[in-house]
mmCIF file of C-alpha atoms in Angstrom:
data_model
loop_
_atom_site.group_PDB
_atom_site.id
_atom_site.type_symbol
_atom_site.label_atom_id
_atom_site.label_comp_id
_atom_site.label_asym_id
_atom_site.label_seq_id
_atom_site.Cartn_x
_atom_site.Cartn_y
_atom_site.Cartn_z
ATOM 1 C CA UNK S 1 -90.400 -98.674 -155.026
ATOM 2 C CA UNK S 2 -90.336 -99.856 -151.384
ATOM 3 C CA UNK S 3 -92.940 -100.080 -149.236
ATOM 4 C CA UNK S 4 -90.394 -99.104 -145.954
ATOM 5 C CA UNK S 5 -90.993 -95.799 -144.032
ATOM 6 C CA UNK S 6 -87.299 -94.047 -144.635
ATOM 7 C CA UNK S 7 -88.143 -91.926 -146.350
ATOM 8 C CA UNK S 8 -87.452 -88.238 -145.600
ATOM 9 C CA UNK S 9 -89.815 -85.667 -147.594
ATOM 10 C CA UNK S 10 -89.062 -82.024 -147.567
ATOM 11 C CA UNK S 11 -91.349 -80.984 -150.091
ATOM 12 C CA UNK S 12 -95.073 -81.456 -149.209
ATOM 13 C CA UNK S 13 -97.671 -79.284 -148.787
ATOM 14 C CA UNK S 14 -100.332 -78.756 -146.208
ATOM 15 C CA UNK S 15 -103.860 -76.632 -147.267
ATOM 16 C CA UNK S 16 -105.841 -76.332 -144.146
ATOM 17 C CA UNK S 17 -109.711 -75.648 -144.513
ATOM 18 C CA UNK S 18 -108.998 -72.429 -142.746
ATOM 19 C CA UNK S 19 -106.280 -71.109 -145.510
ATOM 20 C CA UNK S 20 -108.789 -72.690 -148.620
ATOM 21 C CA UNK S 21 -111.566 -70.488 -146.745
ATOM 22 C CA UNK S 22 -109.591 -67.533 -147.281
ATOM 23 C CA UNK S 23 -108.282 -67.912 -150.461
ATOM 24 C CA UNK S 24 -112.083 -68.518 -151.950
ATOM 25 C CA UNK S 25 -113.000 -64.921 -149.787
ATOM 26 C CA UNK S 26 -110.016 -63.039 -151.986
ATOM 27 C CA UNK S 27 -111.578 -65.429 -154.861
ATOM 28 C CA UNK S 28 -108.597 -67.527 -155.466
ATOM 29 C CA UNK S 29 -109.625 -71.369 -155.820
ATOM 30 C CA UNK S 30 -106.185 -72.317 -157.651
ATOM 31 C CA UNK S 31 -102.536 -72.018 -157.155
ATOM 32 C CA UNK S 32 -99.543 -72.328 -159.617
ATOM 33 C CA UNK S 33 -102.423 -72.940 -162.562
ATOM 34 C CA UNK S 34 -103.735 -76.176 -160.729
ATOM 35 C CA UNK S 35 -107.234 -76.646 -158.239
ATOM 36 C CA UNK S 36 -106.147 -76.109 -154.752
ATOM 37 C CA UNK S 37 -106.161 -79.974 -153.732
ATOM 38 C CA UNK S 38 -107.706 -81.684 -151.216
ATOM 39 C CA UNK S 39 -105.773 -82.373 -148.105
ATOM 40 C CA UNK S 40 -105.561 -84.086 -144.789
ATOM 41 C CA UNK S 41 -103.677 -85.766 -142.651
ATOM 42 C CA UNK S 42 -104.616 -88.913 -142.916
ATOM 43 C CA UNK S 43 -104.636 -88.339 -146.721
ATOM 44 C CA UNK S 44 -100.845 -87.105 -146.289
ATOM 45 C CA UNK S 45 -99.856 -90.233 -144.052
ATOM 46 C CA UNK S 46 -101.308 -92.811 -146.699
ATOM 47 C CA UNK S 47 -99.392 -91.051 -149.097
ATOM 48 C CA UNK S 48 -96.309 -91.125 -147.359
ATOM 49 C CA UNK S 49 -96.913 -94.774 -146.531
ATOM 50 C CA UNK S 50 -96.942 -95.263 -150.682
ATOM 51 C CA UNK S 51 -94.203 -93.787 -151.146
ATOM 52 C CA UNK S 52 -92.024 -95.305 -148.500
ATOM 53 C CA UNK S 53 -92.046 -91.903 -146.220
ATOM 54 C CA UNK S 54 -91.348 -91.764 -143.049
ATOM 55 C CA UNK S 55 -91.345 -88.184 -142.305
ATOM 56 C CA UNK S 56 -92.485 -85.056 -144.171
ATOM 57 C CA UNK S 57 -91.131 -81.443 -143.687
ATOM 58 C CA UNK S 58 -94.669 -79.927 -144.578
ATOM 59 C CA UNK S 59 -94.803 -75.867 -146.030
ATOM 60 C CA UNK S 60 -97.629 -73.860 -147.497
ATOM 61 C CA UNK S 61 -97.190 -73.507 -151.037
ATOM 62 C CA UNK S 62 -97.687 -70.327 -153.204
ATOM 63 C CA UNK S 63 -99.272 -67.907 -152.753
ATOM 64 C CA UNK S 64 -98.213 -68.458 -149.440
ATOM 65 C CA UNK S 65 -100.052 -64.761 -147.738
ATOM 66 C CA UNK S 66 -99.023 -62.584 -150.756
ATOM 67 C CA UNK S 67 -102.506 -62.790 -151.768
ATOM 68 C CA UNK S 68 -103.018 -60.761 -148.523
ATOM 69 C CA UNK S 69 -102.504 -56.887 -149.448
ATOM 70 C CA UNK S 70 -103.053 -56.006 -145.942
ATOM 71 C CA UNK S 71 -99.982 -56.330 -144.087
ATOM 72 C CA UNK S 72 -101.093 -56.907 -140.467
ATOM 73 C CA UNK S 73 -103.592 -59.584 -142.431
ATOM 74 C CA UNK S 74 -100.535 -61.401 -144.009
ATOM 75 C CA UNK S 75 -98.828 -61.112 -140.649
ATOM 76 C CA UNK S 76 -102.116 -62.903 -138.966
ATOM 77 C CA UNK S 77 -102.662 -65.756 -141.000
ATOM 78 C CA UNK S 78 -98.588 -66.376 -141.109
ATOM 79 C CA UNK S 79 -99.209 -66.931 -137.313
ATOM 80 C CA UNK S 80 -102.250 -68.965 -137.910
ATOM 81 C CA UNK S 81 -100.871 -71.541 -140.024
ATOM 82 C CA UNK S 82 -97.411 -72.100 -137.640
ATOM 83 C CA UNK S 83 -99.923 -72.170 -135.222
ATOM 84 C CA UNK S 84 -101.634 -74.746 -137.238
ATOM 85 C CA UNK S 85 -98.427 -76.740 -138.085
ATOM 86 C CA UNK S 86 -97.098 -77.212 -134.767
ATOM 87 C CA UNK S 87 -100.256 -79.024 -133.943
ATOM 88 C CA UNK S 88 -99.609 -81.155 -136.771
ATOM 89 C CA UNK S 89 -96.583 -82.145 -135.769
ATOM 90 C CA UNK S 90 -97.880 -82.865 -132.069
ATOM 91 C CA UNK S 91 -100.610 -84.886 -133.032
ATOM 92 C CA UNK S 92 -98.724 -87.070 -135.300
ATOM 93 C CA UNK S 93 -95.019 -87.498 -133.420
ATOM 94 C CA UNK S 94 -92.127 -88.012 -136.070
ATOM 95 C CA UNK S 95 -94.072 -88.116 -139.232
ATOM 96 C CA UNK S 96 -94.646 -84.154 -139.670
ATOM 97 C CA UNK S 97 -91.722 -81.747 -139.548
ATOM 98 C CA UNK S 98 -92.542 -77.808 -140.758
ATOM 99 C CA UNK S 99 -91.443 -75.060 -142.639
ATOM 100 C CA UNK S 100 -92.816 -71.701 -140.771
ATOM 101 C CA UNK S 101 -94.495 -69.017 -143.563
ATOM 102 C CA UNK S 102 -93.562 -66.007 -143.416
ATOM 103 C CA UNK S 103 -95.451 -62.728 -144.507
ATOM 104 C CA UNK S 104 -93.389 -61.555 -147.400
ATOM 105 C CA UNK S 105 -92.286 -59.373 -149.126
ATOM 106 C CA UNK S 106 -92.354 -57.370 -145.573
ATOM 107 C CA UNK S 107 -89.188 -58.205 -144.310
ATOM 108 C CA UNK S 108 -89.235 -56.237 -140.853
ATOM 109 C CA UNK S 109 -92.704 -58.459 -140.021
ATOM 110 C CA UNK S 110 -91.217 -62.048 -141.746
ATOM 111 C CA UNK S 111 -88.051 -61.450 -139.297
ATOM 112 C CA UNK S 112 -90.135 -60.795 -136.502
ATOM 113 C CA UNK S 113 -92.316 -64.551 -137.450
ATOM 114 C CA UNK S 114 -89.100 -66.399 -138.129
ATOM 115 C CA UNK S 115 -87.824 -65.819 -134.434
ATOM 116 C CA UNK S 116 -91.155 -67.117 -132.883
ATOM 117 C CA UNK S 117 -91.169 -69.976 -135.195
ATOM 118 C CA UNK S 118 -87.479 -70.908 -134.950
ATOM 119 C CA UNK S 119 -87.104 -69.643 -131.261
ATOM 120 C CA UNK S 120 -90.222 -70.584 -130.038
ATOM 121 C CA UNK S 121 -92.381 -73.100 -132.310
ATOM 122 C CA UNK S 122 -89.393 -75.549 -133.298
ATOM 123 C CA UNK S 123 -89.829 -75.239 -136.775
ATOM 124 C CA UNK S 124 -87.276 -77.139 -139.008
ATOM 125 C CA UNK S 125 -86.666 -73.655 -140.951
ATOM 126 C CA UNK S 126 -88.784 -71.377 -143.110
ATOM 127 C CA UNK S 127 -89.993 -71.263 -146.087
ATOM 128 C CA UNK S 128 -89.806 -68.483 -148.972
ATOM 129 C CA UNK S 129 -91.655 -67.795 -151.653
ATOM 130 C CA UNK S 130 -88.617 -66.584 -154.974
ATOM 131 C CA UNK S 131 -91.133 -64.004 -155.653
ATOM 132 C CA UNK S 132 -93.481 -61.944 -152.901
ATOM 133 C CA UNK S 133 -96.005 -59.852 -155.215
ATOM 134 C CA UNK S 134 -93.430 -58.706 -157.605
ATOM 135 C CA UNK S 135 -90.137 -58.564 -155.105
ATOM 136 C CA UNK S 136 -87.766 -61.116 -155.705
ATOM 137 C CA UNK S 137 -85.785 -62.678 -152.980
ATOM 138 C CA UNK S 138 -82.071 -61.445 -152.755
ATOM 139 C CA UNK S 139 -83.356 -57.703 -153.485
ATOM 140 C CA UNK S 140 -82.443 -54.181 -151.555
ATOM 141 C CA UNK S 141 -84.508 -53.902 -147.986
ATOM 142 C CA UNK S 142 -84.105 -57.462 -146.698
ATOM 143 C CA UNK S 143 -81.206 -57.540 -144.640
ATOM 144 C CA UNK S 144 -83.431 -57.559 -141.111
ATOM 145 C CA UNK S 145 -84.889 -61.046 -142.656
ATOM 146 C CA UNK S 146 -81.245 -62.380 -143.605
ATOM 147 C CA UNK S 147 -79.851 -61.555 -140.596
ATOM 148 C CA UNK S 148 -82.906 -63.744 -138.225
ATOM 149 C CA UNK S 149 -82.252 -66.241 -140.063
ATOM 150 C CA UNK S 150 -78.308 -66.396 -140.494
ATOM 151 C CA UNK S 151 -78.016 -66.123 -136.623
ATOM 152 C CA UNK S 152 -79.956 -69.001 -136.095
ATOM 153 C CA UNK S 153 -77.890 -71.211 -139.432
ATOM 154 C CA UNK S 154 -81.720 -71.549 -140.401
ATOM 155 C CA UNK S 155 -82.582 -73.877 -143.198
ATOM 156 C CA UNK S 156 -84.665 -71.620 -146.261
ATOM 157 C CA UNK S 157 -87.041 -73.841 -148.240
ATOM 158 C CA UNK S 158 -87.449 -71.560 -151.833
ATOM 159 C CA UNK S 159 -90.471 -72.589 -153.335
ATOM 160 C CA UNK S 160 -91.583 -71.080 -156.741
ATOM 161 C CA UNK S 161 -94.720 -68.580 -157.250
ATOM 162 C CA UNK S 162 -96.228 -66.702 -160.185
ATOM 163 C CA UNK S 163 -93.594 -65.399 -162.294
ATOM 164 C CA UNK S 164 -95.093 -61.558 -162.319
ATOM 165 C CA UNK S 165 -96.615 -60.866 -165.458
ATOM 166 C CA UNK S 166 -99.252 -62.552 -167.180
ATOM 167 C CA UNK S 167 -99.417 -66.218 -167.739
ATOM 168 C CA UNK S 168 -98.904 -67.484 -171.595
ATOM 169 C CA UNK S 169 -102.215 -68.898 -172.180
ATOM 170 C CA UNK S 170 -101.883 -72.667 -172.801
ATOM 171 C CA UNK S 171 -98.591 -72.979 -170.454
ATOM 172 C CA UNK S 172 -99.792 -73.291 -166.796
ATOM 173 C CA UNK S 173 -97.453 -71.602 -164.325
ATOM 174 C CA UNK S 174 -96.461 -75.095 -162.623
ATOM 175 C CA UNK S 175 -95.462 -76.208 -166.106
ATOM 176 C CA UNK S 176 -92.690 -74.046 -167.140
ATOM 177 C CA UNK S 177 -93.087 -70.385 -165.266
ATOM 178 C CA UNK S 178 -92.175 -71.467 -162.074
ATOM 179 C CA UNK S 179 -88.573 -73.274 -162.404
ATOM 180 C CA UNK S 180 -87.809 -69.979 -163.912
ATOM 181 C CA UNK S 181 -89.253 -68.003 -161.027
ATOM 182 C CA UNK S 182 -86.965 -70.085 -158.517
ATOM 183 C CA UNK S 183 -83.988 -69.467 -161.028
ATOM 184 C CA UNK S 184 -84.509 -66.135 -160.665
ATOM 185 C CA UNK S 185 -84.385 -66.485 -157.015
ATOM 186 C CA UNK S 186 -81.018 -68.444 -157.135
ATOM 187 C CA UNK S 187 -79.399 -66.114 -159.403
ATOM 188 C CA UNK S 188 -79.838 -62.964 -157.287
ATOM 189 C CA UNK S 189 -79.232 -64.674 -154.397
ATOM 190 C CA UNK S 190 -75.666 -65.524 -155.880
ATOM 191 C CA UNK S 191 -75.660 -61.445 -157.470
ATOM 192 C CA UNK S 192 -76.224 -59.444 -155.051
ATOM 193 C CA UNK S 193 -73.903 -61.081 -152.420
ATOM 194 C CA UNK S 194 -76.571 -62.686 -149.876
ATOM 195 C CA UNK S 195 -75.107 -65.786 -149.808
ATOM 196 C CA UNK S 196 -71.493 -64.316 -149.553
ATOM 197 C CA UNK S 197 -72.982 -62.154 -146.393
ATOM 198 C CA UNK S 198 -75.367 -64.587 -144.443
ATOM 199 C CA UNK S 199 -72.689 -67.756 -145.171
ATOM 200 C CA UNK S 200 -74.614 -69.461 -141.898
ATOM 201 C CA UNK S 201 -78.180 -69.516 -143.915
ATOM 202 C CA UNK S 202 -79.034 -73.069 -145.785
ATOM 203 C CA UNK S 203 -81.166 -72.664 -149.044
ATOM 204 C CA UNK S 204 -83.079 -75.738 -150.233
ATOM 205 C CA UNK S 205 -84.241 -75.180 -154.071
ATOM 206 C CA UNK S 206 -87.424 -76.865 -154.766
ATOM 207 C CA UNK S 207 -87.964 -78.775 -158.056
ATOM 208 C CA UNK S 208 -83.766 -79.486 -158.066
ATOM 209 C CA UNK S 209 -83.752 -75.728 -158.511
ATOM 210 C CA UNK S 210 -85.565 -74.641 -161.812
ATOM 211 C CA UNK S 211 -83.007 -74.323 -164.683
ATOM 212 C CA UNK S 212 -79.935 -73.677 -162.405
ATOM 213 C CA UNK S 213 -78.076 -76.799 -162.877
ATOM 214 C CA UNK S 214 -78.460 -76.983 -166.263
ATOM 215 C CA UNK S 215 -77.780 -73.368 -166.866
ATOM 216 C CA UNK S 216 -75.127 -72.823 -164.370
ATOM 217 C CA UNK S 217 -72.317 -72.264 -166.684
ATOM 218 C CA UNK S 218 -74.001 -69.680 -168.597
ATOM 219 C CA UNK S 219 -75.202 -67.978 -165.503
ATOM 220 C CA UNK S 220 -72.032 -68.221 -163.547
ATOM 221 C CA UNK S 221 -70.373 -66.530 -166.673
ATOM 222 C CA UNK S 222 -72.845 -63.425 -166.511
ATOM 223 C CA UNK S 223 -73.095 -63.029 -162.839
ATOM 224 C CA UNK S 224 -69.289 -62.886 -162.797
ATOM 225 C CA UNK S 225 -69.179 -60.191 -165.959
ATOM 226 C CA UNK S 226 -71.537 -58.103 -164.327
ATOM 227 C CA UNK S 227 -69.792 -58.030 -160.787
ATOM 228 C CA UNK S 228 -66.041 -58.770 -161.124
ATOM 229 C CA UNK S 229 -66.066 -61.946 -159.934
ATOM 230 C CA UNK S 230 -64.864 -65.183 -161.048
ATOM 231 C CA UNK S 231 -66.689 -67.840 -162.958
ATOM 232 C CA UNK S 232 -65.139 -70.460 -160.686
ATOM 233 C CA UNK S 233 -66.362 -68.606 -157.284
ATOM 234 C CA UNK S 234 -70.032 -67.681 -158.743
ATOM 235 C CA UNK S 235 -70.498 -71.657 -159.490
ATOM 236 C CA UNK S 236 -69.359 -72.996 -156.117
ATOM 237 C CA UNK S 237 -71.741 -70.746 -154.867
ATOM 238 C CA UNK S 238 -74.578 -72.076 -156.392
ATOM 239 C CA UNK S 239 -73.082 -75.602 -155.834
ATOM 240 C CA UNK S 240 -73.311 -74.452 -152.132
ATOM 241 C CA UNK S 241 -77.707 -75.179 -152.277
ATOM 242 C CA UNK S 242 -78.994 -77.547 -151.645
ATOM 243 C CA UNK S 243 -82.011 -79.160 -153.900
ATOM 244 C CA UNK S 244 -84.972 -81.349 -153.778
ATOM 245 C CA UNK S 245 -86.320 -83.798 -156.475
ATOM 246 C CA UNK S 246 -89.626 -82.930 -156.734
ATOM 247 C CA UNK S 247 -90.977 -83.617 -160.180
ATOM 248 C CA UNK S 248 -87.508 -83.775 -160.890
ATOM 249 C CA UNK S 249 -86.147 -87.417 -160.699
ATOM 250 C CA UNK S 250 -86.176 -88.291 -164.375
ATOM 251 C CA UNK S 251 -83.883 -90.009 -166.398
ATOM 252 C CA UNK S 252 -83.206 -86.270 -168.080
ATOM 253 C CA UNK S 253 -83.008 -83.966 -165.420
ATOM 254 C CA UNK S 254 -81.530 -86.081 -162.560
ATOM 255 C CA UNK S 255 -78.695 -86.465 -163.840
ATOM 256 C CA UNK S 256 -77.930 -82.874 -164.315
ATOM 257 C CA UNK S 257 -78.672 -82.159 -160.774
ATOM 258 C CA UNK S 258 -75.957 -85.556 -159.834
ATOM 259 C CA UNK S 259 -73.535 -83.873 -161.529
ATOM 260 C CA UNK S 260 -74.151 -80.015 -160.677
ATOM 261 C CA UNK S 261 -74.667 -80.243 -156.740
ATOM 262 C CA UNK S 262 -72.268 -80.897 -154.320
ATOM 263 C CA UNK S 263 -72.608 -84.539 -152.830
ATOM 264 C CA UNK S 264 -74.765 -84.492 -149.799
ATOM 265 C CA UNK S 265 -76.918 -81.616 -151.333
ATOM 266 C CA UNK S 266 -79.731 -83.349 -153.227
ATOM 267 C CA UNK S 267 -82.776 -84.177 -150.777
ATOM 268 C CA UNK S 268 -85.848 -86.291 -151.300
ATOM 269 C CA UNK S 269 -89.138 -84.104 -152.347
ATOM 270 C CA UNK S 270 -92.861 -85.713 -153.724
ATOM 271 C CA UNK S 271 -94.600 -81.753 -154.067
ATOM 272 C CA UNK S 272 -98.295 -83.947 -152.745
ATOM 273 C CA UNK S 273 -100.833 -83.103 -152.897
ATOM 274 C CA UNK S 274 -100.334 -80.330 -155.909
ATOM 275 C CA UNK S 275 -98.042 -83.277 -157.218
ATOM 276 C CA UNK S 276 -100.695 -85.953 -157.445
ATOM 277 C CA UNK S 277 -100.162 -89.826 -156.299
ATOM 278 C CA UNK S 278 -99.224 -90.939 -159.812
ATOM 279 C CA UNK S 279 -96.755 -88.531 -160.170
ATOM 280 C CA UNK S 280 -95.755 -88.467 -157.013
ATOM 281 C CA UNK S 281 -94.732 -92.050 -157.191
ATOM 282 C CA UNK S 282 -93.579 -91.701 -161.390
ATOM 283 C CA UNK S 283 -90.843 -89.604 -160.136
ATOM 284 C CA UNK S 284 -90.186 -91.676 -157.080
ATOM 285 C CA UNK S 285 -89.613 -94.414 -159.208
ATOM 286 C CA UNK S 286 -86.783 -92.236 -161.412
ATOM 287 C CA UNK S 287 -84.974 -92.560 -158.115
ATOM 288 C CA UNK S 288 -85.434 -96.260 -157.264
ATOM 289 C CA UNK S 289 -84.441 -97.239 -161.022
ATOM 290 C CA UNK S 290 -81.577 -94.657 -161.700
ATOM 291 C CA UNK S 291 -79.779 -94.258 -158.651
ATOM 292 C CA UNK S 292 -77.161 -96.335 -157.352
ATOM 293 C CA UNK S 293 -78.629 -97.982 -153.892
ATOM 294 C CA UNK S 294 -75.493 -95.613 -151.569
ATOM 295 C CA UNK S 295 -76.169 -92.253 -153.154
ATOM 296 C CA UNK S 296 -80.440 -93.116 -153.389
ATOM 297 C CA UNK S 297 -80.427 -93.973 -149.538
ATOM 298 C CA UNK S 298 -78.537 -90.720 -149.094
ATOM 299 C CA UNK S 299 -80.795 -88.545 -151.469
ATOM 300 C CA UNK S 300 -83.903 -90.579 -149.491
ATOM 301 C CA UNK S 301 -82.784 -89.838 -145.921
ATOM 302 C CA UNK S 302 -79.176 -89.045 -144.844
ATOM 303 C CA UNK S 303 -78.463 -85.876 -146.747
ATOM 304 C CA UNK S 304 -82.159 -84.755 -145.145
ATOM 305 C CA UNK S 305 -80.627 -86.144 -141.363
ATOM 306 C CA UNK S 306 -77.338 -84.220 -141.876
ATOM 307 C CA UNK S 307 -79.609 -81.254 -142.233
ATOM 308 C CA UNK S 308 -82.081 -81.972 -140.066
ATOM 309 C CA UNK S 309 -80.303 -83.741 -137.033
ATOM 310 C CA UNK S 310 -83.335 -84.311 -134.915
ATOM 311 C CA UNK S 311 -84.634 -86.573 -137.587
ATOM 312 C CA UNK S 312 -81.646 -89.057 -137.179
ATOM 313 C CA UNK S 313 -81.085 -91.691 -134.745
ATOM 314 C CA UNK S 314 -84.270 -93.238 -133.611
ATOM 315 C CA UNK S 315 -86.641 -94.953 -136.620
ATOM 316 C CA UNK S 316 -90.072 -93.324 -137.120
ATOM 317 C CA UNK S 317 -92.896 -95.966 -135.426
ATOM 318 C CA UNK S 318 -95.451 -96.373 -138.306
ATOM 319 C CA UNK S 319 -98.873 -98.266 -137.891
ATOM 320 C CA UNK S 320 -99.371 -101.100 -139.685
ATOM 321 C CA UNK S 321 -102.255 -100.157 -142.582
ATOM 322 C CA UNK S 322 -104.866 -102.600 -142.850
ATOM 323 C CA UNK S 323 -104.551 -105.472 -145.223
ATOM 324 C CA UNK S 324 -106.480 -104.349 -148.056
ATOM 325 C CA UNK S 325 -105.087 -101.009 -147.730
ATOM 326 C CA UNK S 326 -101.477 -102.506 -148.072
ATOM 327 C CA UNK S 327 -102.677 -105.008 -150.892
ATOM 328 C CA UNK S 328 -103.835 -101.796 -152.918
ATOM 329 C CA UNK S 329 -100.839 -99.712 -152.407
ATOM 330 C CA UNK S 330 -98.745 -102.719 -153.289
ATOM 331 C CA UNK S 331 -100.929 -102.573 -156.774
ATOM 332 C CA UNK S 332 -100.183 -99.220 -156.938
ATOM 333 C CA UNK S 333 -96.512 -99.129 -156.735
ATOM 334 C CA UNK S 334 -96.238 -102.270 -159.124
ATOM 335 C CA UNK S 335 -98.386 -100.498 -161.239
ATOM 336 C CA UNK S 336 -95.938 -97.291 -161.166
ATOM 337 C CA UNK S 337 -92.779 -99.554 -161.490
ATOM 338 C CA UNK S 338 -94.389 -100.800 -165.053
ATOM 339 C CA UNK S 339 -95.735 -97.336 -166.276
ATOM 340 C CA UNK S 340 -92.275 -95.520 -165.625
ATOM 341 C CA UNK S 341 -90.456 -98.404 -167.721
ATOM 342 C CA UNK S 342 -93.447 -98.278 -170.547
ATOM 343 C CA UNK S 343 -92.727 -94.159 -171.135
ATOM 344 C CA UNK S 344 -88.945 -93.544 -171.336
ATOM 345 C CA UNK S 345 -87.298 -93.325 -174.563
ATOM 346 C CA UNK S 346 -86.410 -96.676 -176.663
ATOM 347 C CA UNK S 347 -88.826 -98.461 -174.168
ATOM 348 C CA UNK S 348 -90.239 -101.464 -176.224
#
């Protein structure tokens, strides 16, 4: 794995003090089945400095404000943390990009946030939860949302939640429930005709989009049963999102995703700090080792610049760590580079 900033993340999380605060009031102290983590930013630029990142598109992961049943709450703390993440970005010049939350499911309110944040903030897009307290994304009484955001050709991070209904005990939601819950997402999306009406919206997939690519087929076969539609169409539709790699760069699933997505559409994603450093750099490392070096520098940067033109052009100025810090990290990623080869299949 290289040590070179180039890297373009646009799956990483922020949890400010503020948002852990408020979560612990409403007595939530984990997300997705796992411990809120720590975080900081200078915990989120050693990271990115271990696994070659120069810049990370940060977003608050689930439950995003959903956990807020107040609406004019949820509205609030949406404001507080773009408020938050701008400053982020300010304090630390090309190494932070955002993802503005919104306070789903309330449409009329997450329209309203998206124009300040987009308009006003400079966020690099938004980012959605697939399901807000029950209401899937790509349901009835969202248009005012789809609308903001097609007028402005935003970019729509999906990120998974709780799938709702109870958890299976012994299968944490990160494991298993939540690539369904962003299938889900996809799927209606494709159903009920958002992406045929708001053409100018860009939806990024988290986690190389749940089970879509491998079940596309069978999915594009149903949707186009149950609407009149044809296979063919249904399939370049979901062809037409784009994914990340989170958790997702391994010898099996990656190259699913290669072959499903349209070239261009597969962006570079670590999921830190709920992804910790080991895997962070485990998957990482499915990239450096199974990627041919044209199509990984793509998947590690130009895809995200073609989306994200303000990130081209100039290079990202990085400190220099100190030298025991880059003598450890150095460990670490050699470290990585054996483990990953150790655990595949047939490894001797």
């Amino acid at each position: 794995m290289s040590a070179a900033p180039h890297r373009i993340d646009v799956h990483q999380h922020i949890v400010p003090d503020f948002y852990r605060d408020l979560m612990a009031k409403s007595g939530l102290v984990e997300a997705g089945g796992r411990q809120l983590p720590d975080w900081s930013p200078e915990s989120a630029l050693e990271q990115m400095d271990l696994l070659g990142t120069a810049t990370a598109i940060v977003s608050v992961s689930t439950p995003g404000t959903g956990f807020l049943t107040d609406p004019g709450e949820a509205a609030d703390l949406a404001r507080l943390l773009n408020d938050f993440s701008v400053s982020l970005t300010a304090q630390h010049p090309g190494r932070f990009g955002y993802f503005a939350t919104l306070p789903m499911p309330d449409a009329a309110a997450s329209a309203a946030e998206a124009a300040r944040a987009l308009d006003e903030l400079g966020a690099d897009g938004v980012t959605l939860l697939a399901n807000n307290q029950g209401t899937y994304l790509g349901t009835d009484g969202q248009d005012a949302l789809w609308r903001t955001l097609n007028d402005r050709r935003a970019v729509v991070f999906v990120h998974p939640a709780d799938l709702p209904a109870p958890p299976v005990d012994g299968i944490p939601p990160f494991a298993a429930d939540f690539l369904l819950d962003t299938t889900r997402a996809a799927y209606l999306l494709v159903r009920n005709g958002i992406v045929r009406r708001y053409p100018d919206i860009r939806f990024v997939f988290s986690h190389a989009g749940g089970f879509v690519p491998y079940a596309s087929h069978r999915m594009a076969v149903a949707i186009a049963s149950d609407i009149g539609r044809s296979p063919r169409d249904v399939l370049e539709e979901l062809r037409g999102f784009y994914f990340d790699t989170a958790l997702s760069s391994s010898p099996a699933a990656l190259p699913t995703l290669l072959a499903f997505a349209r070239p261009g559409h597969v962006l570079f994603g670590s999921d830190w700090p709920f992804a910790p450093a080991a895997a962070g750099q485990y998957f990482a490392n499915g990239l450096d080792s199974g990627v041919e070096p044209g199509l990984r520098a793509a998947i590690d940067r130009g895809n995200a610049e073609a989306l994200f033109p303000r990130l081209g052009g100039t290079p990202v100025p990085v400190p220099d760590r100190p030298v025991a810090v880059r003598l450890r990290q150095s460990a670490q990623r050699a470290g990585a580079r054996l483990f990953f080869k150790l655990v595949q299949p047939g490894a001797r």
